mmCIF file of C-alpha atoms in Angstrom:
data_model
loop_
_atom_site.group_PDB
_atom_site.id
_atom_site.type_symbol
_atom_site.label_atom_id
_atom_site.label_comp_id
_atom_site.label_asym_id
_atom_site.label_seq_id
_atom_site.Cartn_x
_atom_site.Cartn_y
_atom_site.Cartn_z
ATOM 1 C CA UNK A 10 27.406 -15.063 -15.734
ATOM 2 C CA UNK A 11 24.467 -13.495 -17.228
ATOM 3 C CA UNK A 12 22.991 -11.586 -20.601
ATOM 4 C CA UNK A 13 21.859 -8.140 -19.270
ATOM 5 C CA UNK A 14 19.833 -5.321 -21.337
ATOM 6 C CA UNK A 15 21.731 -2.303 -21.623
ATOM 7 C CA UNK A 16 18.991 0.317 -20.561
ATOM 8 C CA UNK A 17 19.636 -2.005 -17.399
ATOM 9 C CA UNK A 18 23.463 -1.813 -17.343
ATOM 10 C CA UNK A 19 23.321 2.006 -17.565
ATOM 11 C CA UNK A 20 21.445 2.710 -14.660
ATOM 12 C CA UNK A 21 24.351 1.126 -12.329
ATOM 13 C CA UNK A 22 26.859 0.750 -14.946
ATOM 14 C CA UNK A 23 29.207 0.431 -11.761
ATOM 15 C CA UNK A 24 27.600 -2.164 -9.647
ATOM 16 C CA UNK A 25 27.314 -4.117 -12.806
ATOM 17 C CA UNK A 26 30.917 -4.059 -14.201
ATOM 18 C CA UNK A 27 32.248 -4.530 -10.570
ATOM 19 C CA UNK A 28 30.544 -7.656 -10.485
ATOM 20 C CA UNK A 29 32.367 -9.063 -13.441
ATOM 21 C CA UNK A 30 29.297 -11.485 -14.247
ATOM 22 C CA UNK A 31 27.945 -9.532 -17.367
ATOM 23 C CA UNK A 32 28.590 -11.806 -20.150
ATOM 24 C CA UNK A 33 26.948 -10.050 -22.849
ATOM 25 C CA UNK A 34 24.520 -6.104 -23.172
ATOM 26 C CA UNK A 35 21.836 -7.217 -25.485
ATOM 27 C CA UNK A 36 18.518 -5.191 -26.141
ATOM 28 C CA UNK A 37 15.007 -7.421 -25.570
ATOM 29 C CA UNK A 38 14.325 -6.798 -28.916
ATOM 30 C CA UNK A 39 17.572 -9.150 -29.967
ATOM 31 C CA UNK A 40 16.253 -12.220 -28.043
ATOM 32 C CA UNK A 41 17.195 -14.229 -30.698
ATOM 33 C CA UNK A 42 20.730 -13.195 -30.575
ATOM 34 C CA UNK A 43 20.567 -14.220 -26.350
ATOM 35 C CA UNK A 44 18.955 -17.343 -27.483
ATOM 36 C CA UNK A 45 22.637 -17.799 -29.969
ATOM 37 C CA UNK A 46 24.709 -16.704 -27.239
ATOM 38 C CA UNK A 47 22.700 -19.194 -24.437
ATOM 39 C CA UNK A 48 23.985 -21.918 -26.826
ATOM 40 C CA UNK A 49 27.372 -20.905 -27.821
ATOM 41 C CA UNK A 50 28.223 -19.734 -24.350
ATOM 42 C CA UNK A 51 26.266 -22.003 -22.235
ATOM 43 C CA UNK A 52 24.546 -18.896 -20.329
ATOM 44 C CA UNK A 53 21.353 -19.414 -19.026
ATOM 45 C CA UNK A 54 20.710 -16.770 -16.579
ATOM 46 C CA UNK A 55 19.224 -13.508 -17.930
ATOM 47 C CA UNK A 56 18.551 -9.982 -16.113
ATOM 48 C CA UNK A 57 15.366 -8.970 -18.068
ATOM 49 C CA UNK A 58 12.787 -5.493 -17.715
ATOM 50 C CA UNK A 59 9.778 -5.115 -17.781
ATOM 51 C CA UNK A 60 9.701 -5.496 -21.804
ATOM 52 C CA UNK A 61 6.975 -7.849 -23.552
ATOM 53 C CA UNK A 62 9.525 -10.673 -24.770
ATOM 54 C CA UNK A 63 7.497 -12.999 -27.190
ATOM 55 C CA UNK A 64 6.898 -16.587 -26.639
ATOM 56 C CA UNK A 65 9.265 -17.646 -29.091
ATOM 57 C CA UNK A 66 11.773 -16.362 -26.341
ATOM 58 C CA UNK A 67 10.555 -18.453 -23.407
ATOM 59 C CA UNK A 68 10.128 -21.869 -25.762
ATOM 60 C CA UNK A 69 13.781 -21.163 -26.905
ATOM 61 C CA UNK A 70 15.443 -20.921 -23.505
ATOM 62 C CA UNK A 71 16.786 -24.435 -22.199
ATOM 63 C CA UNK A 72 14.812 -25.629 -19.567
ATOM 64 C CA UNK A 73 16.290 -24.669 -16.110
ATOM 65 C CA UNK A 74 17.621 -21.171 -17.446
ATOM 66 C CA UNK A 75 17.188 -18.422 -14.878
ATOM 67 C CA UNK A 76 15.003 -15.053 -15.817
ATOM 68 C CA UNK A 77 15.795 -12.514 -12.771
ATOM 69 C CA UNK A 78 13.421 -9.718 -13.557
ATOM 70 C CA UNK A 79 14.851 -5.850 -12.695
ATOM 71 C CA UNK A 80 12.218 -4.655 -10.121
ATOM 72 C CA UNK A 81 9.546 -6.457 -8.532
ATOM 73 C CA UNK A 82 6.518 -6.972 -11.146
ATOM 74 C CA UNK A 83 6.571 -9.690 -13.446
ATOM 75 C CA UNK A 84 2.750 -9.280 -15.253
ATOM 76 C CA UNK A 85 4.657 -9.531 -18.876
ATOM 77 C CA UNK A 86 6.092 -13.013 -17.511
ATOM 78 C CA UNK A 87 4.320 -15.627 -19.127
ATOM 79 C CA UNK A 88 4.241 -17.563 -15.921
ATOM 80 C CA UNK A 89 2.289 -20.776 -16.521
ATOM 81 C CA UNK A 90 4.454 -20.928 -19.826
ATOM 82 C CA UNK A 91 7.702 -20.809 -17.792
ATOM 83 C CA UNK A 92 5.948 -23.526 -15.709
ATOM 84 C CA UNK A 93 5.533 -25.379 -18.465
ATOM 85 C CA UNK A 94 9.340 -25.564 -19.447
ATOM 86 C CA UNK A 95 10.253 -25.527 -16.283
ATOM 87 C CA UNK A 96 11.869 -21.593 -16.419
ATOM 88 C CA UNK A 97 12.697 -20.090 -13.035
ATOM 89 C CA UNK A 98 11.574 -16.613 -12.711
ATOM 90 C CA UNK A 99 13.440 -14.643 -10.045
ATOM 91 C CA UNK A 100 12.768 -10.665 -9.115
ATOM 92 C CA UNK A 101 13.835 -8.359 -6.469
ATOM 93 C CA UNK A 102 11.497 -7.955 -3.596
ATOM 94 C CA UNK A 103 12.202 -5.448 -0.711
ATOM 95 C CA UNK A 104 14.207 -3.158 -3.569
ATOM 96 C CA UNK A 105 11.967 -0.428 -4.308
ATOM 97 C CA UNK A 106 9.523 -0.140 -1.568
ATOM 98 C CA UNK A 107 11.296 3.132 0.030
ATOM 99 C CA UNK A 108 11.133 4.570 -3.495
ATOM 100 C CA UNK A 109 7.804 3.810 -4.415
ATOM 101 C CA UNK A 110 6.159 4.789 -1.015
ATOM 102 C CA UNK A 111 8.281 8.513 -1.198
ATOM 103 C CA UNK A 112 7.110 9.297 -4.869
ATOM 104 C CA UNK A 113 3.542 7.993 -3.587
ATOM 105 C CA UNK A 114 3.598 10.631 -1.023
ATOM 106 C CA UNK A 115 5.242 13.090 -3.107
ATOM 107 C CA UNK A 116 1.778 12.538 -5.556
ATOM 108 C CA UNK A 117 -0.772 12.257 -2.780
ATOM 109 C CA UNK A 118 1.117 16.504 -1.378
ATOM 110 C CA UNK A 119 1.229 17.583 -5.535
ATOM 111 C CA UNK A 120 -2.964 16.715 -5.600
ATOM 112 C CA UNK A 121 -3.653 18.610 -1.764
ATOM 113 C CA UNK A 122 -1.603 21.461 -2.696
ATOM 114 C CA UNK A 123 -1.843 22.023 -6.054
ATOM 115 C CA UNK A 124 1.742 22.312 -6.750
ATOM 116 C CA UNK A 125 1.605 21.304 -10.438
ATOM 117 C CA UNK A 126 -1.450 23.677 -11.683
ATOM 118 C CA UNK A 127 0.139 26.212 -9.047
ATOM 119 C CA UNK A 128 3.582 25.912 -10.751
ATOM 120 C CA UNK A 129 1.881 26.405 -13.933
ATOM 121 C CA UNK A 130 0.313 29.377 -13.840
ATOM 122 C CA UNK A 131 3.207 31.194 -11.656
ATOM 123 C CA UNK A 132 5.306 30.804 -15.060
ATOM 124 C CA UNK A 133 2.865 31.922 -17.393
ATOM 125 C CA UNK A 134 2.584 35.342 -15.440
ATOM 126 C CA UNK A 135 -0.314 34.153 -13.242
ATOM 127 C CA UNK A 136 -0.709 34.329 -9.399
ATOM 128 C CA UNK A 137 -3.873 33.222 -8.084
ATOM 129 C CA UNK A 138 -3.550 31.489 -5.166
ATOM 130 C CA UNK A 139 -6.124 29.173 -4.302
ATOM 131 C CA UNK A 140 -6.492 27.168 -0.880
ATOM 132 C CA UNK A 141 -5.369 23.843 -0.020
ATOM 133 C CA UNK A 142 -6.066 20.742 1.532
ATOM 134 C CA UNK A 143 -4.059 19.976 4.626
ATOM 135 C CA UNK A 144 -3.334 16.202 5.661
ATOM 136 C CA UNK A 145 -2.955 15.997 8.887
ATOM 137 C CA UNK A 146 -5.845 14.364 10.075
ATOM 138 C CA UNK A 147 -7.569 13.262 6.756
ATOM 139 C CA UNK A 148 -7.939 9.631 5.868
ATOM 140 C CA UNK A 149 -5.582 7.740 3.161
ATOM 141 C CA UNK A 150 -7.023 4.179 2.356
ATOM 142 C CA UNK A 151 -4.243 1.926 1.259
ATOM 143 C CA UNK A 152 -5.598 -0.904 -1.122
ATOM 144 C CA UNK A 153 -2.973 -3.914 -0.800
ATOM 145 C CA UNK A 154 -0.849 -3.645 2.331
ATOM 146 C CA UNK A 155 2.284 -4.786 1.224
ATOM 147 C CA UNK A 156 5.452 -3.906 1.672
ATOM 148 C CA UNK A 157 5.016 -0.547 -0.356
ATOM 149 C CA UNK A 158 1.371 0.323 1.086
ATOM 150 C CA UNK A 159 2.943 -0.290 4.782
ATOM 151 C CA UNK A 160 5.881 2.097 3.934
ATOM 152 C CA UNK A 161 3.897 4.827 2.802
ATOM 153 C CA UNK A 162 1.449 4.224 5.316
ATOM 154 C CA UNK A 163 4.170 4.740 8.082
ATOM 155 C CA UNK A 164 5.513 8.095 6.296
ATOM 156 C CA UNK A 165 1.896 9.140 6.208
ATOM 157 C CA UNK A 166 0.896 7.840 9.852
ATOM 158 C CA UNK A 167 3.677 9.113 11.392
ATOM 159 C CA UNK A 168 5.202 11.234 9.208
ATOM 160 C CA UNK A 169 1.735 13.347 8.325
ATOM 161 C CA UNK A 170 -0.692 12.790 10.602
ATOM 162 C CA UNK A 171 -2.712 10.747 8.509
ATOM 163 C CA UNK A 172 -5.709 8.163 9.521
ATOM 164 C CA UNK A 173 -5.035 5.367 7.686
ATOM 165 C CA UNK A 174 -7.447 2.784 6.738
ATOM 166 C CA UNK A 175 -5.774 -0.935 4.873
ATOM 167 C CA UNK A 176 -7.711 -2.711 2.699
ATOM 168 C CA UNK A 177 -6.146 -6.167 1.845
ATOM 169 C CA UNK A 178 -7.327 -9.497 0.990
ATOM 170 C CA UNK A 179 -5.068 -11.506 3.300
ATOM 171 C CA UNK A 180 -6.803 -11.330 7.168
ATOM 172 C CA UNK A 181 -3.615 -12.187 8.441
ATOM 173 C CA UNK A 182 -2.516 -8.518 8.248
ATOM 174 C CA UNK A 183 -4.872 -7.601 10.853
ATOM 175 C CA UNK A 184 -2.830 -8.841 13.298
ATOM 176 C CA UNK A 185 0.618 -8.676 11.943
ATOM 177 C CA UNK A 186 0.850 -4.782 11.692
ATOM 178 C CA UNK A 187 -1.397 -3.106 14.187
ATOM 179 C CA UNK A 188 0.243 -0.279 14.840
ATOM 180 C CA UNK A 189 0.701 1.269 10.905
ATOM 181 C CA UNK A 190 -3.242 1.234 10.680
ATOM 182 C CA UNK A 191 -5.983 2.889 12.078
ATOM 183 C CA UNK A 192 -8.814 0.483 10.999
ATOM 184 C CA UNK A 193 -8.362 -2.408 9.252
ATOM 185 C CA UNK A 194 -10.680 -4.295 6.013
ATOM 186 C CA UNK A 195 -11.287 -6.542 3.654
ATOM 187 C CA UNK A 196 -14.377 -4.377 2.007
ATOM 188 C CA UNK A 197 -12.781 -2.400 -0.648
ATOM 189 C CA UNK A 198 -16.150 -0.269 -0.257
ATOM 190 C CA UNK A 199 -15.515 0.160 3.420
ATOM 191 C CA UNK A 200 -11.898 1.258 3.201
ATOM 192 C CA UNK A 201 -12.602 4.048 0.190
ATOM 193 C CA UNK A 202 -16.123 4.813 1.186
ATOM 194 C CA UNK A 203 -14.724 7.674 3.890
ATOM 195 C CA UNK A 204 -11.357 7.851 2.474
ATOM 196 C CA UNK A 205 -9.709 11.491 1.317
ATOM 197 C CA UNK A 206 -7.384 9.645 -0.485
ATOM 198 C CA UNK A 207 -6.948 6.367 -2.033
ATOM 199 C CA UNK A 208 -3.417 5.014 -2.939
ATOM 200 C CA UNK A 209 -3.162 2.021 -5.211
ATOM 201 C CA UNK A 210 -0.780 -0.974 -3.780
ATOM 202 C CA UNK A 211 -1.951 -3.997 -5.907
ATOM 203 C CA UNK A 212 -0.248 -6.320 -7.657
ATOM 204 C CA UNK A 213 -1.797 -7.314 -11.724
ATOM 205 C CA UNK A 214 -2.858 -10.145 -12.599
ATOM 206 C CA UNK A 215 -6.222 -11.738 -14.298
ATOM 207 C CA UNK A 216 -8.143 -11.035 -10.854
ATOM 208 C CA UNK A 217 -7.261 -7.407 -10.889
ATOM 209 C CA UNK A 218 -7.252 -6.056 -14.027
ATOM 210 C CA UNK A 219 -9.594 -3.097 -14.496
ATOM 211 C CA UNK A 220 -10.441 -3.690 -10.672
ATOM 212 C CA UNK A 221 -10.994 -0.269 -10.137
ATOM 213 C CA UNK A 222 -14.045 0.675 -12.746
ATOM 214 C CA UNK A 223 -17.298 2.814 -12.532
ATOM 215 C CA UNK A 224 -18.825 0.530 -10.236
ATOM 216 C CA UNK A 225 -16.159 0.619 -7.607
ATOM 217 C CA UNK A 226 -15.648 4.325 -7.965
ATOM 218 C CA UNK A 227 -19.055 5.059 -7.036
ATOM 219 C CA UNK A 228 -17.690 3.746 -3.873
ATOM 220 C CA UNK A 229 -15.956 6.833 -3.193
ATOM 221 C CA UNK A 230 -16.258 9.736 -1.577
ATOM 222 C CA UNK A 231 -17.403 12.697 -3.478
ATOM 223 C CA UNK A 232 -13.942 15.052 -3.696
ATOM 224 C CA UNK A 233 -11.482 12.241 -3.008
ATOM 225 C CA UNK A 234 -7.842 12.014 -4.577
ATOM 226 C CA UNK A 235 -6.855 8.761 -6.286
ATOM 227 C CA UNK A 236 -3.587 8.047 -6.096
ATOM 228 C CA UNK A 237 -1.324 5.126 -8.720
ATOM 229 C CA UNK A 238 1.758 3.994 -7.913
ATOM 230 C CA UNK A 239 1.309 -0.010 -8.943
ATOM 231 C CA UNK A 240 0.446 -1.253 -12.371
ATOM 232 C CA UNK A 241 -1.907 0.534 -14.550
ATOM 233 C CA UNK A 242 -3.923 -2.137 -15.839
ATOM 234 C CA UNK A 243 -5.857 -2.101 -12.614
ATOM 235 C CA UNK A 244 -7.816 0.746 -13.445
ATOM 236 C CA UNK A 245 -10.538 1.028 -16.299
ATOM 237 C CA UNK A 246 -9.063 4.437 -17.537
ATOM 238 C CA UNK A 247 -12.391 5.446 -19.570
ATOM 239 C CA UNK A 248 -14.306 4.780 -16.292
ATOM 240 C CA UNK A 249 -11.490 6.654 -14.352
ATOM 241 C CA UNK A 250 -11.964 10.017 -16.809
ATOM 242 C CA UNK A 251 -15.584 10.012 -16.614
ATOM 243 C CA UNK A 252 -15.157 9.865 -12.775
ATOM 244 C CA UNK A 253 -12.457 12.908 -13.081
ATOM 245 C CA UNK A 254 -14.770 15.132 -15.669
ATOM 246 C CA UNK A 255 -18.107 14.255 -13.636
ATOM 247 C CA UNK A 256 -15.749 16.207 -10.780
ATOM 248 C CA UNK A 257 -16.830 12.832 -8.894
ATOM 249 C CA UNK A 258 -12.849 12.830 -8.059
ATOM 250 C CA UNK A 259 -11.116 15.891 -7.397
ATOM 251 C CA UNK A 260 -7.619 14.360 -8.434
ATOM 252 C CA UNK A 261 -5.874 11.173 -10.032
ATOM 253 C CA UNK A 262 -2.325 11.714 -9.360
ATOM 254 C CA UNK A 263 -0.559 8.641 -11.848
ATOM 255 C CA UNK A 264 2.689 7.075 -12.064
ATOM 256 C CA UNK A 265 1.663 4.293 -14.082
ATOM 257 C CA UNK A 266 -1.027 3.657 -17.165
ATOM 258 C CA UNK A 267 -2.636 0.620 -18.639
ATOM 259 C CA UNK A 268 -0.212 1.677 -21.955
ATOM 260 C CA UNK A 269 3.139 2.314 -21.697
ATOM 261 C CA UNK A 270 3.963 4.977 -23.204
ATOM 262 C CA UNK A 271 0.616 6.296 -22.141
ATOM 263 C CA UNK A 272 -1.578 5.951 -24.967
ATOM 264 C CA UNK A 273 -5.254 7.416 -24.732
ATOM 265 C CA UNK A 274 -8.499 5.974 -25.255
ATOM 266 C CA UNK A 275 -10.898 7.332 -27.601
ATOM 267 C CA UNK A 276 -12.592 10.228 -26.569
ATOM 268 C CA UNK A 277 -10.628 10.130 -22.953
ATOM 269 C CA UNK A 278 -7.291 11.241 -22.976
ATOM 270 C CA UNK A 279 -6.488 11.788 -19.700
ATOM 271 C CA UNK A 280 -3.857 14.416 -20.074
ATOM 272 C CA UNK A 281 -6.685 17.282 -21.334
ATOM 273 C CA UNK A 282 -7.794 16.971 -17.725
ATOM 274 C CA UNK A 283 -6.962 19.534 -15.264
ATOM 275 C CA UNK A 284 -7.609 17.492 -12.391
ATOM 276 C CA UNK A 285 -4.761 14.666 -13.409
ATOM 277 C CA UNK A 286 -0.955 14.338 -12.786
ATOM 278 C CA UNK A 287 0.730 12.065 -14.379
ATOM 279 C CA UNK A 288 4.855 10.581 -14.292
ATOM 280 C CA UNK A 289 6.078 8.441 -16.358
ATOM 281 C CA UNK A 290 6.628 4.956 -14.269
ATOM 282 C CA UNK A 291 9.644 6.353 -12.172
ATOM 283 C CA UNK A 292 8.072 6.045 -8.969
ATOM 284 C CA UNK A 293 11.346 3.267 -8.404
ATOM 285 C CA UNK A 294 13.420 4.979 -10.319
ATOM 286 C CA UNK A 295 15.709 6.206 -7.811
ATOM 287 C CA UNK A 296 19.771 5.678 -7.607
ATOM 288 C CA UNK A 297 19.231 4.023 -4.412
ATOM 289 C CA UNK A 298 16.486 1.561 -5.622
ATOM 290 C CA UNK A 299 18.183 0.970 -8.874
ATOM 291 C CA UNK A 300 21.776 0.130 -6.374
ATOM 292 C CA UNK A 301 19.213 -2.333 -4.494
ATOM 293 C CA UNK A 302 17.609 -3.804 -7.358
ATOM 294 C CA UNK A 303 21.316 -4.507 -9.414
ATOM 295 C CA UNK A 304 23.090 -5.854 -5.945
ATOM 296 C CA UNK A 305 19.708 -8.237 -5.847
ATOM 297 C CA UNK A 306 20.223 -9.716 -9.555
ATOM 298 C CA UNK A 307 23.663 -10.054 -8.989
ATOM 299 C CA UNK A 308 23.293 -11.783 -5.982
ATOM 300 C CA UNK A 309 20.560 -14.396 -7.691
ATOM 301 C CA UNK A 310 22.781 -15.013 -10.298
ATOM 302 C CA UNK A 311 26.000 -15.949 -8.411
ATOM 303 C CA UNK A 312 23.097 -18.047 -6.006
ATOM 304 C CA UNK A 313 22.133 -19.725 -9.468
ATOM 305 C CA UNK A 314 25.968 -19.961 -10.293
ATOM 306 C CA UNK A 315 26.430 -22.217 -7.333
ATOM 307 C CA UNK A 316 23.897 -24.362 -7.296
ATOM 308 C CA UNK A 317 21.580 -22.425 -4.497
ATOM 309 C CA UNK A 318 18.280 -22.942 -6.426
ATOM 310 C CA UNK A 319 16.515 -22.882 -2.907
ATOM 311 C CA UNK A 320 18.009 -19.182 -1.452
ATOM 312 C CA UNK A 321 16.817 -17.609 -4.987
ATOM 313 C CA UNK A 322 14.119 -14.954 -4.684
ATOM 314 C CA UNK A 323 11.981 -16.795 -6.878
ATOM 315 C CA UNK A 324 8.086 -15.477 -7.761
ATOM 316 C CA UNK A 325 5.729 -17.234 -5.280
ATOM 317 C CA UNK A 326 4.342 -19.072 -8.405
ATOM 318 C CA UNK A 327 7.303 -21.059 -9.207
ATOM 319 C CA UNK A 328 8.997 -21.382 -5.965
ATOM 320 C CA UNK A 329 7.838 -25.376 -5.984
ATOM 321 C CA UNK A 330 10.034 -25.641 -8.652
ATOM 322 C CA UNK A 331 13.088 -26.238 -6.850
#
């Protein structure tokens, strides 16, 4: 059994109630009332979002309750606090990648042709149409060549044309997926220094916040399209629309912001800018992700339910804690 949030529930409302495991629909802002029910009921597993919970939450849980976050990042998961009280985190890897890679690509065609602007100014009574980029044959650099970044990069290799260039820390990929990559690095200034477009694949976390600022867009090359399908607290958004209004980048095309709603800086609000798209975080929000993502927490929490700590999709992190 587990405490679910109802914004959760009502995505699959059916894949939830079939499972008969919902023991209670409680909003994250009534944590103390899960914290109640945990004791009363004896429930200790809880499908959470992507919602800020406060600490007071994570020092009231008992120690060996189950969090299965809905999706795949966990950056509002205290994790060194769940550590601490000894808190298994679980989320859903593998869900959303299909999802995320599509509305990536989706982005990366709105920037080369224009559609939004295009769409625009058909409706207000204007027709003025200007030329395109086409992709066949122009480079996309993937930075973080995960599970996402190799799924667009195969609708984009194969699907487009594309050269594709993967940036990625881990050297390792090299060799495990030759054939989705042209050229492969672990200079970010290599892989966006001839890029035509640069697609964001990277997990946040205290190494890569504000990763991509001035300095690293100087890297790029003059007219390219940025592209943001991960977290938005990778990118120094001031340094990102003085990049956009220099014309240093043609495009940002952005699913996600570092504030959520998106809340503007002072003095650079991204949404007066021509040269921006934005979507509000539903690169994943698809009814086949959302199917994938509910049929993973359910299948955690009947795992938990039984004793099979070990075959939990636990965060790397904690995974030593079983």
């Amino acid at each position: 059994m587990f405490i679910l949030e109802p914004n959760l529930h009502e995505r699959v409302p059916g894949v939830f109630d079939e499972s008969g495991m919902v023991k209670a629909l409680l909003p994250w802002t009534e944590w103390k009332k899960m914290l109640e029910l945990q004791k009363k009921e004896k429930v200790k597993c809880f499908v959470i979002s992507h919602e800020p919970y406060p600490e007071e939450f994570y020092r009231g849980l008992e120690k060996g309750s189950l969090l299965i976050r809905y999706g795949v990042g966990y950056d509002a998961v205290p994790v060194e606090l769940c550590r601490e009280l000894g808190i298994l985190v679980a989320n859903t890897p593998g869900t959303l990648d299909q999802s995320v890679a599509e509305h990536a690509a989706a982005l990366m065609l709105a920037a080369a042709r224009h559609i939004v602007t295009l769409d625009r100014e058909v409706k207000s009574g204007g027709w003025n149409p200007v030329m395109a980029r086409e992709l066949r044959g122009q480079t996309l650099a993937l930075i973080g060549f995960g599970k996402i970044g190799r799924t667009l990069a195969s609708i984009a290799k194969f699907g487009l044309g594309m050269r594709i260039v993967a940036f990625d820390i881990n050297e390792g990929i090299r060799s495990s997926f030759p054939d989705l990559f042209d050229e492969f690095t672990t200079s970010f200034e290599e892989a966006v220094s001839d890029a035509d477009f640069v697609s964001l694949h990277m997990n946040l976390n205290p190494h890569t916040r504000g990763f991509l600022n001035a300095e690293r867009l100087e890297y790029f090359k003059s007219g390219s399209v940025l592209i943001n399908t991960a977290r938005g607290g990778v990118v120094n958004e001031q340094d990102l629309f003085s990049a956009l209004k220099d014309g240093r980048l043609a495009c940002a095309a952005l699913d996600v912001t570092a504030a959520e709603p998106y809340v503007p800086l002072p003095g650079a609000d991204l949404r007066t800018l021509s040269n921006v798209i934005m979507t509000p975080h539903v690169a994943s929000n698809t009814g086949a992700a959302n199917r994938r993502i509910a049929e993973s927490c359910i299948e955690n929490a009947k795992k938990y339910g039984q004793g099979k700590l070990s075959e939990l999709t636990l965060i790397p992190e904690l995974q030593d804690l079983v």
